Coordinates of C-alpha atoms and ligand atoms in Angstrom, one line a residue:
M1 CA 31.7 5.0 15.6
D2 CA 34.2 2.9 16.7
L3 CA 34.3 0.4 13.1
T4 CA 37.0 -2.5 15.0
T5 CA 35.6 -5.5 16.3
T6 CA 36.6 -6.9 19.4
P7 CA 39.1 -10.0 19.9
D8 CA 36.7 -12.4 21.5
Q9 CA 34.1 -10.4 18.5
E10 CA 37.8 -12.0 16.2
R11 CA 37.7 -14.8 17.3
L12 CA 33.6 -15.7 17.1
R13 CA 33.8 -15.2 14.0
G14 CA 36.8 -17.5 13.6
E15 CA 34.9 -20.5 15.4
F16 CA 31.9 -19.3 13.6
R17 CA 34.1 -20.0 10.7
A18 CA 35.3 -22.7 10.6
W19 CA 32.9 -24.8 11.6
L20 CA 31.1 -23.4 8.6
H21 CA 33.1 -24.9 6.6
E22 CA 32.7 -28.7 8.2
H23 CA 29.0 -28.5 8.6
L24 CA 27.8 -26.0 4.3
P25 CA 25.3 -28.1 3.3
W26 CA 27.6 -26.9 -0.3
E27 CA 30.4 -25.3 -1.2
Y28 CA 31.6 -23.1 0.9
G29 CA 31.5 -19.0 -0.1
V30 CA 30.7 -20.6 -4.0
G31 CA 27.2 -19.2 -5.6
L32 CA 24.0 -18.3 -5.2
P33 CA 21.2 -21.0 -2.0
P34 CA 20.3 -23.6 -4.7
R35 CA 16.7 -23.6 -5.9
F36 CA 14.4 -26.0 -4.2
A37 CA 11.1 -27.3 -5.7
D38 CA 8.6 -25.5 -3.7
L39 CA 8.2 -23.7 -1.6
A40 CA 7.8 -26.6 1.2
E41 CA 10.9 -28.3 0.5
E42 CA 12.3 -25.1 0.5
V43 CA 11.0 -25.4 4.4
A44 CA 12.1 -28.8 4.9
F45 CA 15.8 -28.4 4.4
G46 CA 15.4 -24.6 5.9
R47 CA 14.1 -26.3 9.3
R48 CA 16.9 -28.7 9.0
W49 CA 19.4 -26.6 7.8
Q50 CA 17.7 -24.1 11.3
A51 CA 18.0 -27.3 13.5
D52 CA 21.2 -28.2 13.0
L53 CA 22.8 -24.8 13.3
A54 CA 20.7 -23.9 16.6
A55 CA 22.4 -27.5 18.3
A56 CA 25.5 -25.8 17.8
G57 CA 24.4 -22.0 19.0
W58 CA 24.6 -20.5 15.6
V59 CA 20.9 -19.0 15.4
G60 CA 19.6 -16.4 18.6
V61 CA 23.1 -15.5 19.9
T62 CA 21.5 -13.1 21.6
W63 CA 18.4 -14.8 22.9
P64 CA 19.5 -16.3 26.9
T65 CA 21.0 -19.2 27.2
A66 CA 17.8 -20.6 29.5
Y67 CA 15.8 -20.6 26.5
G68 CA 19.1 -21.6 23.4
G69 CA 20.6 -18.3 22.9
R70 CA 24.4 -17.4 24.0
G71 CA 23.7 -13.9 25.6
L72 CA 25.4 -12.0 23.6
G73 CA 25.7 -8.8 21.8
P74 CA 24.7 -6.4 19.2
G75 CA 28.2 -6.9 17.4
E76 CA 28.8 -10.1 18.0
N77 CA 25.3 -11.2 16.5
F78 CA 26.2 -8.8 13.5
V79 CA 29.4 -10.8 13.9
V80 CA 27.6 -13.8 12.9
Q81 CA 25.4 -12.8 10.3
E82 CA 28.6 -11.6 8.8
E83 CA 29.7 -14.9 8.3
L84 CA 26.7 -16.0 7.1
A85 CA 27.0 -13.8 4.2
R86 CA 31.0 -15.0 3.5
A87 CA 29.7 -18.3 3.4
R88 CA 27.4 -18.4 1.8
A89 CA 24.4 -19.7 3.9
P90 CA 20.9 -20.2 3.3
E91 CA 19.1 -18.1 5.1
L92 CA 17.3 -19.2 8.0
V93 CA 14.0 -20.8 7.6
G94 CA 12.2 -19.6 11.4
R95 CA 13.1 -15.6 11.3
I96 CA 9.7 -14.4 11.9
G97 CA 10.1 -15.9 15.4
I98 CA 13.7 -15.5 16.6
N99 CA 12.9 -11.5 15.2
L100 CA 10.0 -11.0 16.2
S101 CA 7.1 -13.0 18.2
G102 CA 10.7 -14.6 20.5
P103 CA 12.0 -11.0 21.0
T104 CA 8.1 -9.7 22.1
L105 CA 7.6 -13.0 24.7
L106 CA 11.1 -12.4 26.4
A107 CA 9.3 -9.0 26.7
H108 CA 6.5 -8.9 27.9
G109 CA 5.3 -12.8 28.6
S110 CA 4.7 -14.4 31.2
D111 CA 6.6 -17.2 32.4
A112 CA 5.0 -19.6 31.7
Q113 CA 4.4 -18.8 28.1
K114 CA 8.3 -18.4 27.3
Q115 CA 8.9 -21.2 29.0
R116 CA 5.9 -22.9 26.1
W117 CA 6.6 -21.2 23.1
L118 CA 10.6 -19.7 23.4
P119 CA 12.6 -23.0 23.7
A120 CA 11.0 -24.9 19.5
V121 CA 11.8 -21.5 18.0
L122 CA 15.4 -21.6 17.9
P123 CA 16.1 -24.8 16.9
A124 CA 12.9 -24.3 14.2
T125 CA 10.7 -27.4 15.9
E126 CA 7.5 -25.1 15.4
L127 CA 7.8 -22.1 12.8
W128 CA 6.1 -19.0 13.7
C129 CA 4.3 -16.5 12.1
Q130 CA 2.7 -12.4 12.0
L131 CA -1.3 -11.8 11.6
F132 CA -1.0 -7.8 12.1
S133 CA -1.9 -7.1 8.3
E134 CA -5.8 -6.4 7.3
P135 CA -7.2 -5.2 3.8
D136 CA -7.5 -2.3 5.6
A137 CA -5.1 -2.2 8.2
G138 CA -1.4 -2.3 6.4
S139 CA 0.1 1.6 7.5
D140 CA -1.8 2.4 9.2
L141 CA -1.8 -1.1 11.2
A142 CA -3.7 0.3 14.9
A143 CA -7.2 0.3 11.9
V144 CA -7.2 -3.7 12.1
R145 CA -10.7 -4.7 13.2
T146 CA -10.1 -8.1 13.2
R147 CA -12.3 -8.8 17.0
A148 CA -11.3 -10.6 19.5
R149 CA -14.8 -12.0 21.9
R150 CA -14.8 -12.5 25.5
V151 CA -15.9 -15.5 26.0
D152 CA -15.9 -18.0 29.1
G153 CA -12.1 -19.4 30.1
G154 CA -10.8 -16.8 26.7
W155 CA -11.0 -15.0 23.2
V156 CA -13.0 -15.9 20.5
L157 CA -11.0 -14.0 17.5
D158 CA -13.0 -13.6 14.2
G159 CA -11.7 -11.8 10.9
Q160 CA -9.6 -11.2 7.6
K161 CA -5.2 -11.1 7.9
V162 CA -3.6 -10.5 4.4
W163 CA 0.4 -10.5 3.2
T164 CA 1.2 -13.3 6.1
S165 CA 4.0 -15.3 4.8
Y166 CA 4.8 -18.5 6.0
A167 CA 1.2 -18.9 7.3
Q168 CA 0.1 -22.4 5.7
F169 CA 4.1 -23.6 7.5
A170 CA 3.5 -21.5 10.9
D171 CA 2.9 -24.4 13.9
W172 CA 1.3 -20.6 15.9
A173 CA 0.8 -16.3 15.3
V174 CA 1.6 -13.5 16.1
C175 CA -2.1 -11.4 16.2
L176 CA -3.1 -8.1 17.2
A177 CA -7.3 -7.7 16.9
R178 CA -9.7 -5.3 18.8
S179 CA -10.8 -5.9 21.6
D180 CA -12.5 -3.2 22.8
T181 CA -14.1 -1.7 19.1
A182 CA -15.9 2.0 22.2
A183 CA -12.4 2.3 22.5
P184 CA -9.7 4.9 20.9
K185 CA -8.2 2.9 18.0
H186 CA -4.9 2.8 19.4
K187 CA -6.3 2.0 23.0
G188 CA -8.9 -1.0 22.1
L189 CA -6.8 -4.1 20.6
S190 CA -4.7 -6.7 22.7
F191 CA -1.9 -9.0 21.1
F192 CA -2.3 -13.2 21.1
V193 CA -0.6 -16.4 20.6
V194 CA -2.5 -17.3 18.3
D195 CA -2.2 -21.6 17.4
M196 CA -2.4 -22.4 13.9
H197 CA -3.1 -25.4 13.9
A198 CA -7.2 -24.9 16.0
D199 CA -10.9 -25.7 14.8
G200 CA -11.4 -22.1 12.1
V201 CA -8.1 -21.1 11.5
E202 CA -8.1 -20.6 6.8
V203 CA -4.8 -19.8 5.8
R204 CA -5.5 -19.3 1.7
P205 CA -2.4 -18.3 -0.1
L206 CA -1.7 -16.0 -2.5
V207 CA 0.3 -16.3 -5.9
Q208 CA 3.3 -13.8 -6.0
L209 CA 3.9 -11.8 -9.1
T210 CA 6.9 -15.1 -8.6
G211 CA 4.7 -17.9 -9.7
E212 CA 5.4 -18.8 -5.3
A213 CA 2.8 -18.3 -2.5
E214 CA 4.7 -17.4 -0.5
F215 CA 2.3 -15.2 1.3
N216 CA -1.1 -15.5 2.4
E217 CA -4.9 -14.9 3.6
V218 CA -5.2 -16.4 6.8
I219 CA -9.3 -15.9 7.4
L220 CA -9.8 -16.5 11.7
H221 CA -13.8 -17.3 12.4
D222 CA -14.7 -18.4 15.7
V223 CA -11.3 -19.1 16.3
F224 CA -10.9 -20.0 20.0
V225 CA -7.8 -18.0 21.9
P226 CA -7.2 -19.1 26.2
D227 CA -6.8 -16.7 28.1
D228 CA -3.9 -17.7 28.6
Q229 CA -2.5 -17.0 25.0
L230 CA -3.3 -13.1 25.8
V231 CA 0.8 -11.8 25.6
G232 CA 0.6 -8.3 27.8
N233 CA -2.6 -6.8 28.7
E234 CA -6.1 -6.9 27.4
G235 CA -6.1 -3.2 25.4
D236 CA -2.2 -3.6 25.8
G237 CA -1.7 -4.8 22.3
W238 CA -0.8 -1.7 20.7
R239 CA 2.1 -1.1 23.0
V240 CA 3.7 -4.8 23.2
A241 CA 3.1 -5.0 19.2
G242 CA 5.1 -1.9 19.4
S243 CA 7.8 -3.7 21.8
T244 CA 7.8 -6.7 18.8
L245 CA 8.3 -3.7 16.1
S246 CA 11.4 -2.1 17.9
H247 CA 13.6 -4.8 18.3
E248 CA 13.7 -4.8 14.2
R249 CA 14.8 -1.8 14.1
G250 CA 17.9 -0.2 14.1
V251 CA 20.1 -2.4 11.9
N252 CA 19.7 -5.1 8.6
P253 CA 21.7 -7.9 9.6
R254 CA 19.5 -10.3 7.5
Q255 CA 19.2 -7.6 4.6
L256 CA 23.4 -7.0 4.3
V257 CA 23.4 -10.7 4.5
I258 CA 21.5 -11.1 1.0
H259 CA 22.6 -8.5 -0.6
M260 CA 26.6 -9.1 -0.7
Q261 CA 26.1 -12.7 -1.2
H262 CA 23.8 -10.4 -4.5
L263 CA 26.8 -8.7 -5.4
E264 CA 29.3 -11.3 -4.4
E265 CA 27.3 -13.5 -7.0
L266 CA 26.7 -10.5 -9.5
L267 CA 30.6 -9.8 -9.9
R268 CA 30.7 -13.3 -11.1
T269 CA 28.5 -13.2 -13.7
A270 CA 29.5 -10.4 -14.8
V271 CA 33.3 -11.6 -15.2
T272 CA 32.1 -14.7 -17.1
E273 CA 29.5 -12.5 -19.3
G274 CA 32.5 -10.0 -20.3
A275 CA 30.4 -6.6 -18.5
F276 CA 33.1 -5.5 -17.5
D277 CA 34.1 -5.1 -21.2
E278 CA 31.4 -2.3 -21.8
Q279 CA 32.0 1.0 -20.2
R280 CA 28.9 2.3 -18.9
L281 CA 28.1 -2.1 -16.7
R282 CA 31.6 -1.6 -15.8
R283 CA 30.9 2.3 -13.9
R284 CA 27.3 0.6 -12.3
L285 CA 29.1 -2.3 -11.0
A286 CA 31.7 -0.1 -9.2
Q287 CA 28.0 2.1 -8.4
A288 CA 27.1 -1.1 -7.2
Y289 CA 29.6 -2.2 -4.7
V290 CA 30.3 1.1 -3.9
E291 CA 26.8 0.8 -2.7
V292 CA 26.3 -2.8 -0.4
R293 CA 28.9 -1.3 1.5
L294 CA 26.9 2.4 2.1
F295 CA 24.6 -0.3 3.5
Q296 CA 26.9 -2.0 5.2
L297 CA 28.3 0.8 7.1
H298 CA 25.3 3.0 7.6
N299 CA 25.0 -0.6 9.4
W300 CA 28.1 -0.1 11.7
R301 CA 26.5 3.8 12.1
S302 CA 23.7 2.4 13.5
L303 CA 25.3 -0.8 15.7
S304 CA 27.4 0.5 17.3
K305 CA 24.5 3.2 18.7
L306 CA 22.7 0.1 19.3
E307 CA 26.3 -1.3 21.1
R308 CA 26.0 1.4 23.5
G309 CA 22.0 0.7 25.0
L310 CA 21.2 3.6 22.6
A311 CA 17.7 3.6 20.6
P312 CA 18.7 3.3 16.9
G313 CA 15.8 6.5 15.7
P314 CA 14.8 7.4 12.7
E315 CA 18.0 6.0 11.2
G316 CA 16.3 2.8 10.7
S317 CA 14.0 4.4 8.2
I318 CA 16.4 6.2 6.0
L319 CA 18.1 2.0 6.8
K320 CA 15.3 1.0 4.8
L321 CA 14.5 3.6 2.7
Y322 CA 18.9 3.2 1.3
W323 CA 18.8 -0.5 1.1
S324 CA 14.9 -1.1 -0.6
E325 CA 16.8 1.1 -3.7
M326 CA 20.0 0.2 -3.9
S327 CA 18.3 -2.9 -4.0
K328 CA 15.9 -2.5 -7.5
R329 CA 18.9 -1.0 -8.0
L330 CA 21.0 -3.9 -8.6
H331 CA 19.0 -6.4 -9.3
E332 CA 18.4 -4.4 -12.6
L333 CA 21.8 -3.7 -12.7
A334 CA 21.8 -7.4 -13.4
L335 CA 19.2 -8.1 -15.8
D336 CA 21.4 -5.9 -17.9
V337 CA 24.0 -7.5 -17.5
L338 CA 22.1 -10.6 -18.7
G339 CA 21.1 -9.0 -22.1
P340 CA 19.4 -10.6 -23.9
A341 CA 19.0 -13.7 -21.1
A342 CA 17.3 -11.5 -19.2
A343 CA 13.2 -11.9 -20.9
L344 CA 14.4 -16.4 -20.4
W345 CA 12.8 -17.7 -17.5
R346 CA 14.0 -20.7 -15.0
G347 CA 15.0 -24.4 -17.5
A348 CA 16.2 -21.9 -20.5
G349 CA 19.4 -23.0 -22.1
D350 CA 21.8 -20.2 -22.1
N351 CA 21.0 -18.7 -18.7
P352 CA 23.6 -17.5 -16.2
G353 CA 21.9 -19.2 -13.1
D354 CA 18.6 -20.2 -13.8
G355 CA 16.5 -17.9 -13.5
S356 CA 17.9 -16.9 -10.1
W357 CA 18.2 -12.9 -10.8
Q358 CA 15.0 -12.5 -13.0
R359 CA 13.1 -13.9 -10.0
A360 CA 15.3 -12.0 -7.5
W361 CA 14.2 -8.3 -9.8
L362 CA 10.6 -9.9 -9.1
Y363 CA 10.9 -10.6 -5.5
Y364 CA 12.8 -7.3 -4.3
Q365 CA 10.2 -5.1 -6.4
A366 CA 8.5 -5.2 -2.3
A367 CA 10.7 -3.9 -0.9
S368 CA 9.6 -0.2 -0.8
I369 CA 6.2 -2.1 0.3
F370 CA 7.6 -4.4 3.2
A371 CA 9.2 -3.7 6.5
G372 CA 7.2 -0.7 6.2
T373 CA 6.6 0.9 2.2
N374 CA 8.8 4.6 1.2
E375 CA 6.8 6.7 1.8
I376 CA 6.0 5.6 4.9
Q377 CA 9.7 6.1 6.0
R378 CA 10.7 9.7 4.2
N379 CA 6.8 10.9 6.7
V380 CA 9.4 9.8 10.0
I381 CA 12.6 11.0 7.9
G382 CA 10.8 13.9 7.1
E383 CA 9.0 14.6 10.5
R384 CA 11.8 13.0 13.0
V385 CA 15.2 13.3 11.0
L386 CA 14.5 16.8 9.2
G387 CA 11.9 18.3 11.5
L388 CA 9.5 18.8 9.0
P389 CA 5.7 19.8 10.1
R390 CA 3.3 16.4 11.0
E391 CA 1.4 14.9 8.3
P392 CA -2.3 16.5 8.1
E393 CA -4.3 13.8 9.4
A394 CA -6.3 12.5 7.2
P395 CA -10.4 13.7 6.4
V396 CA -11.8 9.7 7.3
A397 CA -14.1 9.8 10.0
R398 CA -12.7 7.0 12.1
P399 CA -13.1 7.4 16.3
A400 CA -10.4 10.2 17.3
A401 CA -6.8 8.8 18.0
D402 CA -5.8 8.6 21.1
G403 CA -2.8 10.8 21.3
A404 CA -1.1 8.6 19.2
G405 CA -0.9 9.9 16.2
D406 CA 0.4 9.5 12.7
G407 CA 3.7 10.0 14.2
D408 CA 3.5 7.1 16.5
R409 CA 1.2 5.3 14.0
A410 CA 4.1 6.0 10.9
R411 CA 7.0 5.1 13.5
Q412 CA 5.6 1.6 14.6
E413 CA 5.4 1.0 10.7
A414 CA 9.2 1.4 11.0
G415 CA 10.0 -1.7 11.9
R416 CA 7.6 -3.2 10.2
G417 CA 7.6 -6.8 8.8
N418 CA 10.9 -8.0 9.5
R419 CA 11.3 -9.6 5.7
Ligands
LIG501 C1 6.9 -9.7 0.6 C2 5.4 -9.1 1.7 C3 5.8 -9.9 2.8 C4 4.9 -9.9 4.2 N1 4.6 -9.9 5.4 C5 3.8 -10.1 6.1 C6 3.6 -10.7 7.3 O1 4.1 -12.1 7.6 N2 2.9 -10.0 8.3 C7 1.9 -8.9 7.7 O2 1.5 -9.0 9.0 N3 1.8 -8.1 6.6 C8 2.8 -8.4 6.5 N4 3.3 -7.3 4.6 C9 2.5 -6.8 5.2 C10 2.4 -5.2 5.1 O3 3.8 -4.8 6.6 C11 2.3 -4.3 4.1 O4 1.7 -4.2 3.1 C12 2.5 -3.0 5.1 O5 2.8 -2.3 5.5 C13 1.9 -1.7 3.8 O6 0.2 -1.8 4.2 P1 -0.6 -2.1 2.0 O7 0.0 -3.3 2.2 O8 -2.3 -2.4 2.9 O9 -0.4 -0.6 1.8 P2 -1.6 0.6 2.9 O10 -0.8 0.8 3.6 O11 -3.5 0.8 1.7 O12 -0.4 1.1 1.0 C14 -0.9 2.1 0.0 C15 -0.2 2.8 -0.7 O13 -1.0 4.1 0.5 C16 1.1 4.4 0.7 N5 0.4 6.2 2.3 C17 -0.8 4.7 3.2 N6 0.1 5.6 3.6 C18 0.5 7.1 4.0 C19 0.7 8.0 4.3 N7 0.5 8.3 5.8 N8 1.2 8.9 3.4 C20 1.8 8.9 2.1 N9 2.0 7.5 1.2 C21 1.0 6.3 2.6 C22 2.3 4.1 1.0 O14 2.8 3.6 0.8 C23 1.7 2.8 -0.6 O15 2.3 3.0 -1.3 C24 4.1 -8.1 4.0 C25 4.1 -7.2 2.7 C26 5.1 -8.1 1.5 C27 5.0 -7.4 0.2

């Protein structure tokens, strides 16, 4: 493992840091991003911020230059993410396009599809969402039932998706649907791009614990999808979706950025709240620091593999399990640092952070579910790292799988969600 950055990477870091000092919409390196009146306002702000970054070439640095990227490697991308964290910059609203749909189209899209969709991804001119999960297909993603029927000139999609983040703001979606009900379940799937403004697309926001409605149910009622919006071949959906998910596997700079920001803010709050005077809290604060640092080192280990052109492998599951549990501990500690104020919400007096810690505590309860549940990660680690026997097939009356069994499903799942 080589943890030193190259002179070119350090030059890139300096250039980006200088840009951030000049363009960040608030004071460099201080506080958490502001809270917005509602999600729509936050998304509107996020689109402007991403457009500014993209115009200067700071979004999707690993993307080809033809589509607005810089054609750089994972190491350079990591440097850029670290600088965003240091600056306390807002996160990118178009992340599903940048990290999931875009790389899938780059790998499997036709030239016409790439030219049509990719230029609008990095500047957030068009936003994307991911129509994968369904009420009966989450961890077992290959069980999707949304039906794609062949018609003249294309396909008609019917079904129900759920937990679709940002669907209410999205212009396009990547969608997994069953195009052949007679084929074994992994083989009957196709991968489509769906126009979220098309007739028959109904988006119903779902209110979360935080009171916000970031994710949605999406009902597809006879939605026409033209032939040129099928990605890959008919029946190739499982393979295409697997490649989508593998792009994010192995390193998680986004959560590293967020948690480094949260840790620094927590340490600041702990100083003002006198938490370092209490031995019990002081020890846990030190532990939180160590854990975020370990998360960074886990990322670096996978990164050095990626840099050498190797697949990150099942370490992706270890990373997910580690950061999601670390996150829950960190947010639990934040509430203990707040003491009696932990029970307050936004707008209350004497409430350090004005409810942002309470909101983050609620939000990160979901960390053990999104991007592949922690039980699924444990299955992957058990089978693929520790070499334990494979999970037995559930005794359900489903058509026989085609050899892509639970281990494959779990591996697919390990990279899910891009949260
Ligand atoms: C905040 C958030 C945002 C999301 N955004 C999106 C999105 O934009 N697009 C999208 O498509 N999806 C999204 N998801 C959905 C997410 O991918 C699923 O919630 C996740 O894959 C789990 O599926 P499920 O909820 O159907 O649970 P299930 O798969 O039904 O699992 C229920 C429980 O059973 C356990 N379980 C299931 N199978 C096994 C097994 N084989 N061994 C052991 N335990 C098992 C699970 O761990 C879990 O505890 C999002 C989820 C969240 C929480």
